[in-house]
Coordinates of C-alpha atoms and ligand atoms in Angstrom, one line a residue:
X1 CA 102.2 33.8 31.8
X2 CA 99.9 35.5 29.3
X3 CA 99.9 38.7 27.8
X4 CA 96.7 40.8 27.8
X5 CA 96.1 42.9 24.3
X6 CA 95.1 46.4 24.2
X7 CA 94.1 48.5 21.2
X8 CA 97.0 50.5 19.1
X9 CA 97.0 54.2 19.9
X10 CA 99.4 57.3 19.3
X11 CA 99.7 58.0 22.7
X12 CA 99.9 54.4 24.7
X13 CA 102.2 53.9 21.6
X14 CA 104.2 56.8 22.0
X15 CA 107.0 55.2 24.2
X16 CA 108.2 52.6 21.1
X17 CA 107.5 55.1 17.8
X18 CA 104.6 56.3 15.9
X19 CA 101.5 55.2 14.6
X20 CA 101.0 55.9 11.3
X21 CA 96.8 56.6 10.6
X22 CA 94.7 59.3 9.3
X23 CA 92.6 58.9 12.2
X24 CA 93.0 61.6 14.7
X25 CA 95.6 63.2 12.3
X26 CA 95.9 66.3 10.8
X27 CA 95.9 66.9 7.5
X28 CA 96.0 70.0 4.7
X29 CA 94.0 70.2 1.4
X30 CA 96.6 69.6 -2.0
X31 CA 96.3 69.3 -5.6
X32 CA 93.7 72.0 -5.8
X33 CA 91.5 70.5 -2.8
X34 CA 91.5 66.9 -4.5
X35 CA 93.7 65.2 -2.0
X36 CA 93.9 65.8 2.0
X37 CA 97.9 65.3 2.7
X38 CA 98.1 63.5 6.1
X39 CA 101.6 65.1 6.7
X40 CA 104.9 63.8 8.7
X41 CA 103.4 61.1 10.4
X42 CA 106.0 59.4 11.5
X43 CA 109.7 60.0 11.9
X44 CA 112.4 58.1 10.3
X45 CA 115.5 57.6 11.9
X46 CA 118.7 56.5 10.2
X47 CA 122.2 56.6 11.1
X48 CA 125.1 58.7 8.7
X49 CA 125.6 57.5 5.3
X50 CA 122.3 54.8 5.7
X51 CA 119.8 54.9 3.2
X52 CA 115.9 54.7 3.3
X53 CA 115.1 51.3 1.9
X54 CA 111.1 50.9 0.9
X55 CA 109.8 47.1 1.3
X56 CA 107.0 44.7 1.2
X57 CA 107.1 41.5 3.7
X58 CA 104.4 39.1 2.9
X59 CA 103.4 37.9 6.4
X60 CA 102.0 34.3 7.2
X61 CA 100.3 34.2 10.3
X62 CA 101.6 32.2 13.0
X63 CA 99.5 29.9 15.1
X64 CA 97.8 31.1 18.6
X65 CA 98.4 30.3 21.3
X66 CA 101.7 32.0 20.6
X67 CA 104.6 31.4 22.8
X68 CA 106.7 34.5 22.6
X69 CA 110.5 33.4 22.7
X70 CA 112.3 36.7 21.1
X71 CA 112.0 40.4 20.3
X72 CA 114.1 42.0 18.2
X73 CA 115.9 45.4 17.6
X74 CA 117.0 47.9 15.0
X75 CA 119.5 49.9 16.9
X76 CA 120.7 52.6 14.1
X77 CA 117.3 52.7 12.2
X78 CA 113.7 53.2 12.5
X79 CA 110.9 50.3 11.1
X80 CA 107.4 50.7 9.7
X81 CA 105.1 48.4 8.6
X82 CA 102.2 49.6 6.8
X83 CA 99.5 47.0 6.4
X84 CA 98.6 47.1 2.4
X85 CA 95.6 44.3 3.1
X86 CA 93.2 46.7 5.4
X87 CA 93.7 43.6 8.1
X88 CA 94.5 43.7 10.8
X89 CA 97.2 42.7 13.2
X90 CA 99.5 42.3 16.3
X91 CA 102.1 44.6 17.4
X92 CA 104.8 43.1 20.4
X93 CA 106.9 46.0 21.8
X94 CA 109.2 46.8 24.9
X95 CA 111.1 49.4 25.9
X96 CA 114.5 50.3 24.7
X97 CA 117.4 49.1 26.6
X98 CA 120.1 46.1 26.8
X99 CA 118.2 43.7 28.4
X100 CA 114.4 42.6 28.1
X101 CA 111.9 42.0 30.9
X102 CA 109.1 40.2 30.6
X103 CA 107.0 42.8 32.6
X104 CA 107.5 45.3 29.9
X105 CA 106.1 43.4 27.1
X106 CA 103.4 45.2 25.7
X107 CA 101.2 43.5 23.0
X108 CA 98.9 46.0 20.7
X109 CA 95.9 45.0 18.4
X110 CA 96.5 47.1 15.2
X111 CA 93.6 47.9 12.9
X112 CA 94.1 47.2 9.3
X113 CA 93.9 50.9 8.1
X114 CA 97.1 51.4 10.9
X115 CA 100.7 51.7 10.6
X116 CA 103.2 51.3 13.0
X117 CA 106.6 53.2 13.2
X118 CA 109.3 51.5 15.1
X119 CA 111.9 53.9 16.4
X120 CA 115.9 52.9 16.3
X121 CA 116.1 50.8 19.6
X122 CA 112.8 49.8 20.1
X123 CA 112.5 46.2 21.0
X124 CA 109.5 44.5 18.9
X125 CA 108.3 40.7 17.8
X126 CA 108.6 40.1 14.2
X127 CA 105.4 41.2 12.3
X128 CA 102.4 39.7 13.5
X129 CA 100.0 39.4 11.0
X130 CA 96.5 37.2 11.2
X131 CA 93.7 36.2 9.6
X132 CA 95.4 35.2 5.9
X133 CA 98.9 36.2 4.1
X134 CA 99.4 40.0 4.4
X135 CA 101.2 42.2 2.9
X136 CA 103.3 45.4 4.6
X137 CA 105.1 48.0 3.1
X138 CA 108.1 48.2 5.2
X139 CA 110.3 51.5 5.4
X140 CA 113.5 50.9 7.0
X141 CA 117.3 51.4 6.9
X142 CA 119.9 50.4 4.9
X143 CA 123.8 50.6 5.2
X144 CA 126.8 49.1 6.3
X145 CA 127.0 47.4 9.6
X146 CA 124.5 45.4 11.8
X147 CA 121.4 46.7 12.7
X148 CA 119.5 43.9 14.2
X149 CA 120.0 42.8 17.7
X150 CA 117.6 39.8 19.1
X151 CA 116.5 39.3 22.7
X152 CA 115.5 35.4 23.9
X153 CA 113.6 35.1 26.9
X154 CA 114.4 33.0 29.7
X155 CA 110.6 32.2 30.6
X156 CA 109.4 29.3 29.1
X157 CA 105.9 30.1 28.1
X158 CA 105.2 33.9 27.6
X159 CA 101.6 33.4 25.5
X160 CA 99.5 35.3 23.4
X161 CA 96.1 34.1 22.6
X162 CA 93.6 35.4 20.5
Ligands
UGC201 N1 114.3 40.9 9.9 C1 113.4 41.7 9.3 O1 113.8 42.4 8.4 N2 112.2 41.8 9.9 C2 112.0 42.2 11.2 O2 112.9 43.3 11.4 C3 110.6 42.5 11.6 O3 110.5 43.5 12.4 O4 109.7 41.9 11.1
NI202 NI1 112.2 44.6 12.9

């Protein structure tokens, strides 16, 4: 089967996390009117005694057609990835629960100036960058204990193509 793409917003987004842009957002003057502060964009989720751990991944693109063959999740902490390369990329998301169908895949195009929050549970591909090595800030948990469960598809051939 293929998978159809469809443009990141907040609100088809809503169901996995947050999207994390100035567009559409609201925002209050700081610094004496120098700076607009896009405020509380997204919400970070950790469990007791975690800690917020800031990252950068540096992303190769895979090769499309892409057969899908695993999600992952982060069941005690939230995930964002914050392109740092204004490029854009994909975003492969379903909803939380213990097992993964197929037929709630959902595959988002992300711009490059957009963020994506993943909140704890949310079932998601490994980042999906294209076009050239990118870079993502990352903000995510860390503590004791696992906090990454994967999902492998039955299906054979679950494809993405550009
Ligand atoms: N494993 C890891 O830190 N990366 C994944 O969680 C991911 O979503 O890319
Ligand atoms: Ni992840």
């Amino acid at each position: 089967m293929k998978l159809s793409i469809e443009p990141l917003t907040k609100e088809s987004f809503a169901p996995y996390g947050d999207v994390i842009e100035t567009s559409g957002s609201d925002f209050f003057p700081i610094n004496n009117g120098s700076t607009q502060r896009f405020h509380d964009l997204a919400e970070v989720q950790l469990d007791a005694g975690a800690r917020t751990l800031v990252n950068i991944f540096r992303a190769t693109p895979l090769s499309y057609p892409l057969n899908i063959r695993m999600v992952e999740r982060h069941p005690v902490g939230s995930q964002a990835f914050v392109p740092l390369n204004n490029r854009p990329y994909l975003v492969a998301v379903a909803p939380r629960g213990d097992v993964v169908s197929v037929d709630d895949l959902k595959i988002f195009s992300a711009r490059g100036d957009q963020g994506v929050n993943y909140h704890a549970g949310t079932w998601h591909h490994p980042v999906l960058a294209l076009e050239a090595v990118s870079d993502f800030l990352v903000i995510d948990r860390g503590g004791e204990g696992p906090n990454c469960d994967e999902f492998f598809f039955d299906e054979p051939e679950i494809w993405i193509d550009l």
